[in-house]
Amino acid sequence: MSGARDKPGTISGDDDSIVEVDSVKEELEEQEETWSRLLPELVAEVVRRVESGGAERWPRRRDVVACACVCRRWRDVTQSVVRSPLSCGHITFPSSLKQPGPKDSPMQCFIKRNKKNSTFFLYLGLTQSFADKGKFLLAARRYRNRAHIEYAISTDPEDLFQESNSYVGKLRSDFLGTKYQIYDSQAPYAGAKASNSRSTRRFGSKRISPQVPSANYETGHAHYKFNLLKSRGPRRMHCTLQSPISSSFTEQDPQPSDRNEDDATKLVMNKPQIGTVVLKNKAPRWHEHLQCWCLNFHGRVTVASVKNFQLVSTEGDEETVILQFGKVGDDMFTMDYRHPLSAFQAFAICLTSFGTKLACE
Amino acid sequence: MGFPREADDHAEKLRWRGVPGVGDGSKDVSNDQQPNRNSGAEVSISLPSITGKILAKVIEYCEKHVFDFKQGGPGEDWDREFVNVDQAIIFDLIRAADYLAIQGLLDLTCKKVAAQMANKSLEEIRKLFNIENDYTPEEEAAVRQEHPWAFFD
């Protein structure tokens, strides 16, 4: 107050003035912005506790997304605190849908088909049961585009057009439904060439933001092979996809402590190296007693169907199932995927299974 | 934030009391300078940006938790009531706890804020914490995709 006492170790203002009314007012105005200016480390402390306070799993995980949407600082901090699906086994942001899944155990999802509208909806399973509501991940709409059949994939179940802000990629098939290309709306790596331009027609009120590049980048393909000899035999699939290479660098997400590393090191660590993953379907075994082809779906597939498949790597480990897809109800299918596939890639591959009609059965 | 002020109203409380956990991060607290009651000597601690009011709350917390290791804390009810205060005070407490490196208080206050965010939409959080939207158009487009996706039921 009067400031007359001279205490050692104290810091006083330029003059020993009493707090002015003006500076109180200034302080109150500053307080209006204080939460957005909370130190990043302290925002991180809060966000970590949001995560550990029940928001590890959906639907509560949306609390973490809300934190990332509040303002720039909170967004930066939340995105640095939250780990990728590969590291933590959880899907958090829409961007997680294009990141590889975990290595140790698959992400268990399910797909609901709406035959009438030719639409498909991918959900993350929340429990072991097939009856749970799930967390919505992606939607796809099948349509004809001249001589091709295409599936537009989106994060908005109500807006399934390429013009949408929520469009994330598409699948395109040839006339026979045996060859498919997978397109990503985002460049998989810096300098990638777009395959073709995306339609930019205005459609309703959900026009693409002008800043969003409107192109499609081919990131993979899937082929089905004829079964010349055994018309009733299982279909043979072959998939090639671009995927970030798993290495000791790219496996780990940059943690806050990594901030101390110099920028050059960080660039090497964070830059995704893109490689090619080649998958084929696991050959079923002929069950003499049951007189049918069998694959072990470990209870995740309950209805026999020619659409059911398991994909394994063509190099090295040919036992671990990278993608498993199968019927559990009239319009209900399970999809289990793991590293190196992402949810988006897995969904696109599963959609091909709905499209194949001619020459393979 | 403003100019540094002394913890004016509560200057007496600044006498060093040997509260464990306080002072790990604060440079000005000296273990050697125990006050001698008879001489009336005082040790002043420089605490820029911490008002007297907040410091009093911090001291209250420390006094209640000083024997945690021996006889346990004052209990969840006391802690809950302790952080049942205005947003502005919680904000200052978080910063004070961080500055003074009082882990227990930092944990308690951050948990309180985290709990306030539970099941809230983006707009509700902005309103509660008085935060303005400061996104660029690109960031805005991403948010407009993310938020509805996360909350789609």
Coordinates of C-alpha atoms in Angstrom, one line a residue:
Chain A
M1 CA 0.0 0.0 0.0
S2 CA 2.1 2.9 1.1
G3 CA 5.2 0.9 0.2
A4 CA 7.4 2.8 2.6
R5 CA 9.0 -0.3 4.1
D6 CA 12.0 -1.4 2.2
K7 CA 12.1 -5.2 2.4
P8 CA 15.0 -7.1 1.1
G9 CA 14.3 -9.3 -1.9
T10 CA 11.1 -7.5 -2.9
I11 CA 10.5 -6.1 -6.2
S12 CA 8.5 -2.9 -6.2
G13 CA 7.1 -1.0 -9.1
D14 CA 8.8 1.9 -10.8
D15 CA 7.3 4.2 -8.1
D16 CA 5.8 3.2 -4.8
S17 CA 2.4 4.2 -6.0
I18 CA -0.8 2.8 -4.8
V19 CA -2.6 0.5 -7.3
E20 CA -4.4 2.9 -9.6
V21 CA -8.0 2.4 -10.7
D22 CA -6.9 2.3 -14.3
S23 CA -4.6 -0.6 -13.8
V24 CA -7.3 -2.5 -12.0
K25 CA -9.5 -2.0 -15.0
E26 CA -6.7 -3.1 -17.3
E27 CA -6.3 -6.2 -15.3
L28 CA -10.0 -7.0 -15.4
E29 CA -9.8 -6.7 -19.2
E30 CA -6.8 -8.9 -19.4
Q31 CA -8.6 -11.5 -17.2
E32 CA -11.1 -11.9 -20.0
E33 CA -8.5 -13.5 -22.1
T34 CA -6.6 -15.2 -19.4
W35 CA -7.6 -18.8 -20.0
S36 CA -6.7 -18.6 -23.6
R37 CA -3.3 -17.3 -22.5
L38 CA -2.6 -19.9 -19.9
L39 CA 0.9 -21.2 -20.3
P40 CA 1.1 -24.1 -22.7
E41 CA 2.6 -26.4 -20.0
L42 CA -0.4 -25.7 -17.7
V43 CA -2.9 -26.2 -20.5
A44 CA -1.2 -29.5 -21.0
E45 CA -1.6 -30.4 -17.3
V46 CA -5.4 -29.7 -17.7
V47 CA -5.7 -31.7 -21.0
R48 CA -3.9 -34.7 -19.5
R49 CA -6.3 -34.7 -16.7
V50 CA -9.2 -34.5 -19.1
E51 CA -7.9 -37.6 -20.8
S52 CA -7.3 -39.5 -17.6
G53 CA -10.5 -38.4 -16.0
G54 CA -12.7 -40.6 -18.0
A55 CA -12.1 -39.3 -21.6
E56 CA -9.9 -42.2 -22.6
R57 CA -12.7 -44.0 -24.4
W58 CA -15.6 -42.8 -26.6
P59 CA -18.1 -41.3 -26.2
R60 CA -16.3 -39.3 -23.4
R61 CA -13.3 -39.0 -25.6
R62 CA -15.1 -36.1 -27.4
D63 CA -14.1 -34.0 -24.4
V64 CA -10.5 -34.1 -25.7
V65 CA -11.6 -33.1 -29.1
A66 CA -13.6 -30.2 -27.6
C67 CA -10.3 -29.0 -25.9
A68 CA -8.6 -29.1 -29.3
C69 CA -11.3 -26.9 -30.8
V70 CA -11.4 -24.1 -28.2
C71 CA -8.7 -21.8 -29.5
R72 CA -5.3 -21.9 -31.1
R73 CA -3.2 -22.4 -28.0
W74 CA -5.4 -25.1 -26.6
R75 CA -5.5 -26.8 -30.0
D76 CA -1.7 -26.9 -30.3
V77 CA -1.3 -28.2 -26.8
T78 CA -4.0 -30.8 -27.1
Q79 CA -2.6 -32.1 -30.4
S80 CA 0.8 -32.4 -28.8
V81 CA -0.5 -34.2 -25.7
V82 CA -2.7 -36.7 -27.5
R83 CA -0.9 -39.7 -28.9
S84 CA -1.6 -41.4 -32.2
P85 CA -3.6 -44.6 -32.5
L86 CA -0.4 -46.5 -33.0
S87 CA 1.0 -45.3 -29.7
C88 CA -2.0 -45.3 -27.4
G89 CA -4.6 -47.5 -29.2
H90 CA -7.2 -44.8 -29.3
I91 CA -8.8 -42.9 -32.1
T92 CA -9.2 -39.2 -31.1
F93 CA -9.4 -36.8 -34.1
P94 CA -10.7 -37.3 -37.7
S95 CA -7.0 -37.2 -38.6
S96 CA -6.5 -40.4 -36.5
L97 CA -8.6 -42.2 -39.2
K98 CA -5.7 -41.8 -41.6
Q99 CA -3.0 -42.9 -39.1
P100 CA -1.9 -46.5 -38.7
G101 CA -3.7 -48.5 -36.1
P102 CA -2.0 -50.2 -33.1
K103 CA 0.4 -53.1 -33.6
D104 CA -0.4 -55.4 -30.7
S105 CA -4.1 -55.9 -31.1
P106 CA -6.6 -54.9 -33.7
M107 CA -9.1 -52.0 -33.6
Q108 CA -12.5 -53.6 -33.5
C109 CA -15.0 -51.8 -35.7
F110 CA -18.3 -52.6 -37.5
I111 CA -19.9 -51.5 -40.7
K112 CA -23.6 -51.0 -41.2
R113 CA -25.0 -51.2 -44.7
N114 CA -28.1 -49.3 -45.9
K115 CA -29.0 -51.1 -49.1
K116 CA -31.8 -48.7 -50.0
N117 CA -29.5 -45.7 -50.1
S118 CA -26.3 -47.5 -51.1
T119 CA -24.6 -46.1 -48.0
F120 CA -22.2 -47.6 -45.5
F121 CA -21.3 -46.5 -42.1
L122 CA -18.2 -47.4 -40.1
Y123 CA -18.3 -47.4 -36.4
L124 CA -15.7 -48.0 -33.7
G125 CA -16.9 -50.8 -31.4
L126 CA -17.2 -49.7 -27.8
T127 CA -17.8 -53.0 -26.3
Q128 CA -17.2 -56.7 -27.2
S129 CA -20.9 -57.1 -28.2
F130 CA -22.2 -56.5 -31.7
A131 CA -25.1 -54.6 -30.4
D132 CA -23.4 -51.5 -29.1
K133 CA -24.1 -48.2 -30.6
G134 CA -20.4 -47.6 -31.4
K135 CA -18.6 -44.4 -32.2
F136 CA -19.2 -43.1 -35.7
L137 CA -16.0 -42.9 -37.8
L138 CA -16.7 -42.7 -41.5
A139 CA -19.5 -43.0 -44.0
A140 CA -19.5 -43.9 -47.7
R141 CA -22.0 -43.5 -50.5
R142 CA -21.9 -45.7 -53.6
Y143 CA -22.7 -44.1 -56.9
R144 CA -22.1 -44.6 -60.6
N145 CA -19.7 -42.2 -62.4
R146 CA -19.9 -43.0 -66.1
A147 CA -18.3 -46.4 -66.5
H148 CA -17.1 -46.6 -63.0
I149 CA -18.6 -47.4 -59.6
E150 CA -17.3 -45.0 -57.0
Y151 CA -17.7 -44.7 -53.2
A152 CA -17.3 -41.2 -51.7
I153 CA -16.0 -41.4 -48.2
S154 CA -16.7 -38.7 -45.6
T155 CA -16.6 -37.9 -41.9
D156 CA -20.1 -36.4 -42.2
P157 CA -22.7 -39.1 -42.4
E158 CA -25.2 -36.6 -43.8
D159 CA -23.0 -35.1 -46.5
L160 CA -21.4 -37.7 -48.7
F161 CA -20.3 -35.6 -51.6
Q162 CA -16.8 -34.8 -52.9
E163 CA -17.6 -31.1 -52.6
S164 CA -18.1 -31.4 -48.9
N165 CA -15.7 -30.1 -46.3
S166 CA -15.9 -33.5 -44.7
Y167 CA -14.8 -35.5 -47.8
V168 CA -11.8 -37.6 -47.0
G169 CA -11.3 -39.8 -50.1
K170 CA -12.9 -42.3 -52.4
L171 CA -12.8 -45.7 -53.9
R172 CA -13.2 -46.3 -57.6
S173 CA -13.8 -49.6 -59.4
D174 CA -13.7 -50.8 -62.9
F175 CA -16.8 -52.1 -64.6
L176 CA -16.2 -55.7 -63.6
G177 CA -15.6 -54.8 -60.0
T178 CA -12.3 -56.5 -59.9
K179 CA -9.9 -53.6 -59.8
Y180 CA -10.2 -50.8 -57.4
Q181 CA -8.2 -47.6 -56.7
I182 CA -8.2 -45.9 -53.4
Y183 CA -7.9 -42.1 -53.4
D184 CA -7.0 -39.8 -50.5
S185 CA -8.2 -36.2 -50.4
Q186 CA -5.0 -35.2 -48.8
A187 CA -1.5 -35.6 -50.2
P188 CA 0.2 -38.5 -48.4
Y189 CA 3.6 -36.8 -48.5
A190 CA 4.9 -33.4 -49.5
G191 CA 5.2 -33.1 -53.3
A192 CA 2.8 -35.9 -54.1
K193 CA 1.1 -35.5 -57.4
A194 CA -2.7 -35.4 -57.6
S195 CA -4.3 -38.1 -59.7
N196 CA -7.2 -36.0 -61.0
S197 CA -9.0 -33.0 -59.9
R198 CA -11.9 -33.2 -57.6
S199 CA -15.2 -31.8 -58.5
T200 CA -15.6 -28.3 -57.1
R201 CA -19.2 -27.7 -57.9
R202 CA -21.0 -25.8 -55.3
F203 CA -23.4 -28.0 -53.6
G204 CA -25.8 -26.6 -51.0
S205 CA -24.2 -24.6 -48.3
K206 CA -21.3 -27.0 -47.6
R207 CA -18.9 -25.8 -50.2
I208 CA -15.3 -26.7 -49.8
S209 CA -13.3 -24.0 -48.0
P210 CA -11.2 -22.2 -50.6
Q211 CA -8.1 -23.2 -48.6
V212 CA -8.8 -26.9 -48.9
P213 CA -7.0 -28.3 -52.0
S214 CA -9.5 -30.0 -54.3
A215 CA -7.7 -33.0 -55.6
N216 CA -7.5 -36.8 -55.2
Y217 CA -4.3 -38.7 -54.6
E218 CA -4.1 -42.3 -55.4
T219 CA -2.8 -44.1 -52.3
G220 CA -3.6 -47.7 -53.0
H221 CA -5.3 -50.3 -55.1
A222 CA -7.1 -53.7 -54.6
H223 CA -7.5 -56.4 -57.1
Y224 CA -9.7 -59.5 -57.1
K225 CA -8.6 -62.4 -59.1
F226 CA -10.6 -64.8 -61.2
N227 CA -11.2 -68.3 -60.0
L228 CA -11.0 -70.1 -63.3
L229 CA -10.9 -73.7 -62.0
K230 CA -13.0 -73.6 -58.9
S231 CA -16.0 -71.4 -59.5
R232 CA -17.1 -71.9 -56.0
G233 CA -13.7 -71.2 -54.5
P234 CA -12.8 -68.2 -52.3
R235 CA -11.9 -65.0 -54.0
R236 CA -8.3 -64.0 -54.1
M237 CA -7.4 -60.5 -53.2
H238 CA -4.3 -58.5 -53.6
C239 CA -3.9 -55.0 -52.1
T240 CA -1.1 -52.5 -52.4
L241 CA -1.2 -49.4 -50.2
Q242 CA 1.0 -46.5 -49.3
S243 CA 1.7 -46.3 -45.6
P244 CA 4.1 -44.6 -43.2
I245 CA 7.1 -46.9 -42.7
S246 CA 7.4 -48.1 -39.2
S247 CA 10.8 -47.3 -37.8
S248 CA 12.2 -46.5 -34.4
F249 CA 11.7 -42.8 -35.3
T250 CA 8.3 -42.7 -36.7
E251 CA 6.8 -45.1 -34.2
Q252 CA 7.0 -42.8 -31.3
D253 CA 5.0 -39.6 -31.2
P254 CA 6.9 -36.5 -30.3
Q255 CA 6.4 -36.0 -26.5
P256 CA 6.5 -32.6 -24.8
S257 CA 10.0 -33.4 -23.5
D258 CA 11.1 -33.6 -27.1
R259 CA 10.7 -29.9 -27.4
N260 CA 14.3 -29.5 -26.1
E261 CA 15.7 -31.2 -29.2
D262 CA 16.9 -29.0 -31.9
D263 CA 14.7 -28.4 -34.9
A264 CA 16.7 -30.5 -37.3
T265 CA 16.3 -33.6 -35.1
K266 CA 12.6 -33.0 -34.7
L267 CA 12.2 -32.7 -38.5
V268 CA 13.8 -36.1 -39.0
M269 CA 11.7 -37.7 -36.2
N270 CA 8.4 -36.3 -37.3
K271 CA 8.6 -36.7 -41.1
P272 CA 6.7 -39.8 -42.2
Q273 CA 8.5 -42.0 -44.5
I274 CA 6.1 -43.5 -47.0
G275 CA 6.5 -47.1 -48.0
T276 CA 4.4 -49.7 -49.8
V277 CA 2.5 -52.3 -48.0
V278 CA 1.3 -55.4 -50.0
L279 CA -1.4 -57.6 -48.6
K280 CA -3.1 -60.7 -49.8
N281 CA -5.9 -62.7 -48.4
K282 CA -5.2 -65.5 -46.1
A283 CA -6.1 -68.8 -47.8
P284 CA -9.0 -70.6 -46.1
R285 CA -8.6 -74.2 -45.4
W286 CA -10.9 -76.8 -46.8
H287 CA -12.8 -78.4 -44.0
E288 CA -13.4 -82.0 -45.1
H289 CA -16.0 -82.7 -42.5
L290 CA -18.0 -79.5 -43.0
Q291 CA -17.4 -79.5 -46.7
C292 CA -16.6 -75.9 -46.9
W293 CA -13.8 -73.4 -46.8
C294 CA -12.9 -72.1 -43.3
L295 CA -11.1 -69.2 -41.8
N296 CA -10.7 -68.7 -38.1
F297 CA -12.4 -65.4 -37.4
H298 CA -12.1 -65.8 -33.6
G299 CA -15.8 -65.2 -33.1
R300 CA -15.9 -61.9 -34.8
V301 CA -17.7 -63.2 -37.9
T302 CA -20.8 -65.3 -37.5
V303 CA -22.4 -65.6 -40.9
A304 CA -20.8 -67.5 -43.8
S305 CA -20.4 -65.2 -46.8
V306 CA -18.1 -65.0 -49.8
K307 CA -17.5 -61.4 -48.7
N308 CA -15.6 -62.5 -45.6
F309 CA -11.9 -62.2 -45.7
Q310 CA -8.6 -61.9 -43.8
L311 CA -5.6 -60.0 -45.2
V312 CA -2.0 -60.7 -44.3
S313 CA 1.3 -59.3 -45.3
T314 CA 3.0 -60.8 -48.3
E315 CA 6.4 -60.2 -46.8
G316 CA 7.6 -61.7 -43.5
D317 CA 4.8 -62.4 -41.1
E318 CA 2.0 -64.2 -43.0
E319 CA 0.1 -65.2 -40.0
T320 CA -0.8 -62.0 -38.3
V321 CA -4.2 -60.8 -39.7
I322 CA -3.9 -57.1 -40.7
L323 CA -7.5 -56.7 -41.8
Q324 CA -10.4 -58.9 -41.1
F325 CA -13.9 -58.4 -42.5
G326 CA -17.0 -60.5 -42.1
K327 CA -20.8 -60.7 -41.8
V328 CA -22.6 -60.9 -38.5
G329 CA -26.1 -59.9 -39.6
D330 CA -28.1 -59.0 -42.7
D331 CA -26.6 -55.6 -43.0
M332 CA -24.0 -55.7 -40.3
F333 CA -20.3 -56.6 -40.7
T334 CA -17.3 -56.4 -38.4
M335 CA -14.0 -54.9 -39.5
D336 CA -10.9 -55.4 -37.4
Y337 CA -7.7 -53.7 -38.5
R338 CA -4.2 -53.0 -37.2
H339 CA -0.9 -51.5 -38.1
P340 CA 0.1 -50.7 -40.8
L341 CA -3.4 -50.0 -42.0
S342 CA -5.4 -46.9 -41.1
A343 CA -9.2 -46.9 -40.5
F344 CA -9.7 -45.1 -43.8
Q345 CA -7.7 -47.6 -45.8
A346 CA -9.3 -50.6 -44.0
F347 CA -12.8 -49.2 -44.7
A348 CA -12.0 -48.6 -48.4
I349 CA -10.7 -52.2 -48.8
C350 CA -13.8 -53.6 -47.1
L351 CA -16.0 -51.5 -49.4
T352 CA -14.4 -53.4 -52.3
S353 CA -15.9 -56.6 -50.9
F354 CA -19.4 -55.2 -51.4
G355 CA -18.7 -54.3 -55.0
T356 CA -17.3 -57.4 -56.5
K357 CA -19.9 -59.2 -58.5
L358 CA -18.9 -60.6 -61.8
A359 CA -16.5 -63.4 -62.6
C360 CA -15.4 -64.2 -59.1
E361 CA -18.1 -66.4 -57.8
Chain B
M1 CA 0.2 -9.6 -16.1
G2 CA 0.2 -6.1 -14.7
F3 CA 3.2 -5.2 -12.5
P4 CA 4.5 -7.3 -9.7
R5 CA 3.0 -6.5 -6.4
E6 CA 3.9 -7.4 -2.9
A7 CA 1.6 -9.7 -1.0
D8 CA 0.7 -6.6 0.8
D9 CA -2.2 -7.4 3.1
H10 CA -0.7 -10.6 4.2
A11 CA 2.9 -9.6 4.7
E12 CA 3.1 -11.2 8.1
K13 CA 2.2 -14.6 6.7
L14 CA 5.3 -14.5 4.6
R15 CA 7.4 -15.3 7.5
W16 CA 9.0 -18.6 6.7
R17 CA 7.2 -21.5 8.3
G18 CA 9.1 -24.4 6.8
V19 CA 6.1 -25.7 4.9
P20 CA 7.4 -28.7 3.0
G21 CA 7.0 -28.7 -0.8
V22 CA 7.0 -25.0 -1.0
G23 CA 10.0 -23.3 -2.4
D24 CA 11.4 -26.0 -4.7
G25 CA 10.8 -23.6 -7.6
S26 CA 10.9 -20.4 -5.8
K27 CA 14.3 -18.9 -5.8
D28 CA 14.0 -16.5 -2.9
V29 CA 13.1 -18.8 -0.1
S30 CA 16.1 -19.6 2.0
N31 CA 16.2 -22.4 4.5
D32 CA 18.7 -20.5 6.6
Q33 CA 16.6 -17.5 7.2
Q34 CA 14.4 -18.9 9.9
P35 CA 12.7 -15.9 11.6
N36 CA 13.7 -15.2 15.0
R37 CA 10.5 -14.2 16.8
N38 CA 12.2 -12.1 19.3
S39 CA 14.2 -10.1 16.9
G40 CA 11.2 -9.4 14.7
A41 CA 13.3 -10.1 11.6
E42 CA 11.3 -11.0 8.6
V43 CA 12.1 -12.9 5.5
S44 CA 10.5 -11.5 2.4
I45 CA 9.6 -13.8 -0.5
S46 CA 9.3 -12.3 -3.9
L47 CA 6.2 -13.6 -5.6
P48 CA 5.5 -11.6 -8.7
S49 CA 2.0 -12.0 -10.1
I50 CA 0.6 -13.7 -7.0
T51 CA -1.7 -11.5 -5.0
G52 CA -2.1 -11.6 -1.3
K53 CA -5.5 -13.2 -1.6
I54 CA -4.2 -16.0 -3.7
L55 CA -1.2 -16.5 -1.5
A56 CA -3.5 -16.8 1.5
K57 CA -5.3 -19.6 -0.3
V58 CA -2.1 -21.3 -1.2
I59 CA -0.9 -21.2 2.4
E60 CA -4.2 -22.5 3.6
Y61 CA -3.8 -25.5 1.3
C62 CA -0.2 -26.0 2.4
E63 CA -1.1 -25.9 6.1
K64 CA -3.8 -28.5 5.6
H65 CA -1.6 -30.8 3.6
V66 CA 1.7 -30.3 5.3
F67 CA 1.4 -33.7 7.2
D68 CA 0.0 -35.7 4.3
F69 CA 2.8 -38.2 4.4
K70 CA 2.3 -38.8 8.1
Q71 CA -1.4 -38.7 8.8
G72 CA -3.0 -38.4 5.3
G73 CA -4.6 -35.3 3.9
P74 CA -7.7 -33.4 5.1
G75 CA -9.9 -35.6 2.8
E76 CA -11.6 -35.2 -0.5
D77 CA -14.5 -33.2 0.9
W78 CA -12.1 -30.5 2.2
D79 CA -10.3 -30.5 -1.1
R80 CA -13.5 -30.2 -3.1
E81 CA -14.7 -27.3 -1.0
F82 CA -11.3 -25.7 -1.3
V83 CA -11.6 -25.4 -5.1
N84 CA -15.2 -24.5 -5.1
V85 CA -14.4 -21.0 -6.0
D86 CA -14.6 -18.6 -9.0
Q87 CA -12.9 -19.4 -12.3
A88 CA -10.6 -16.4 -11.8
I89 CA -9.3 -17.7 -8.5
I90 CA -8.8 -21.2 -9.9
F91 CA -6.8 -19.7 -12.7
D92 CA -4.5 -17.8 -10.3
L93 CA -4.2 -20.9 -8.1
I94 CA -3.0 -23.0 -11.0
R95 CA -0.4 -20.5 -11.8
A96 CA 0.7 -20.0 -8.2
A97 CA 0.9 -23.8 -7.7
D98 CA 3.0 -24.1 -10.8
Y99 CA 5.3 -21.2 -9.8
L100 CA 5.7 -22.5 -6.3
A101 CA 6.0 -26.1 -7.5
I102 CA 3.3 -27.4 -5.2
Q103 CA 2.4 -30.6 -7.0
G104 CA -0.6 -31.5 -4.9
L105 CA -2.3 -28.1 -5.4
L106 CA -1.5 -28.1 -9.1
D107 CA -3.0 -31.6 -9.4
L108 CA -6.2 -30.6 -7.5
T109 CA -6.8 -27.4 -9.4
C110 CA -6.1 -28.9 -12.8
K111 CA -8.4 -31.8 -12.0
K112 CA -11.1 -29.3 -11.1
V113 CA -10.8 -27.5 -14.4
A114 CA -10.7 -30.9 -16.3
A115 CA -13.9 -32.0 -14.5
Q116 CA -15.6 -28.8 -15.5
M117 CA -15.0 -29.6 -19.2
A118 CA -16.7 -33.0 -19.0
N119 CA -19.5 -33.5 -21.5
K120 CA -19.3 -29.9 -22.6
S121 CA -19.4 -28.7 -26.2
L122 CA -16.9 -26.3 -27.7
E123 CA -19.2 -23.4 -27.3
E124 CA -20.0 -24.2 -23.7
I125 CA -16.3 -24.4 -22.9
R126 CA -15.6 -21.1 -24.5
K127 CA -18.4 -19.5 -22.6
L128 CA -17.3 -20.9 -19.3
F129 CA -13.7 -19.9 -19.6
N130 CA -14.4 -16.7 -21.6
I131 CA -12.2 -17.7 -24.5
E132 CA -12.5 -16.2 -27.9
N133 CA -12.2 -17.9 -31.2
D134 CA -8.9 -16.9 -32.7
Y135 CA -8.6 -19.4 -35.6
T136 CA -7.3 -18.7 -39.1
P137 CA -9.8 -19.7 -41.8
E138 CA -7.9 -23.0 -42.4
E139 CA -8.0 -23.9 -38.7
E140 CA -11.7 -22.9 -38.6
A141 CA -12.5 -25.3 -41.5
A142 CA -10.7 -28.2 -39.6
V143 CA -12.6 -27.4 -36.4
R144 CA -15.9 -27.3 -38.3
Q145 CA -15.2 -30.8 -39.5
E146 CA -13.8 -32.2 -36.2
H147 CA -16.3 -31.0 -33.6
P148 CA -19.5 -32.3 -35.2
W149 CA -17.8 -35.6 -36.0
A150 CA -16.8 -36.0 -32.4
F151 CA -20.3 -35.2 -31.1
F152 CA -22.2 -37.1 -33.7
D153 CA -24.7 -39.3 -31.9

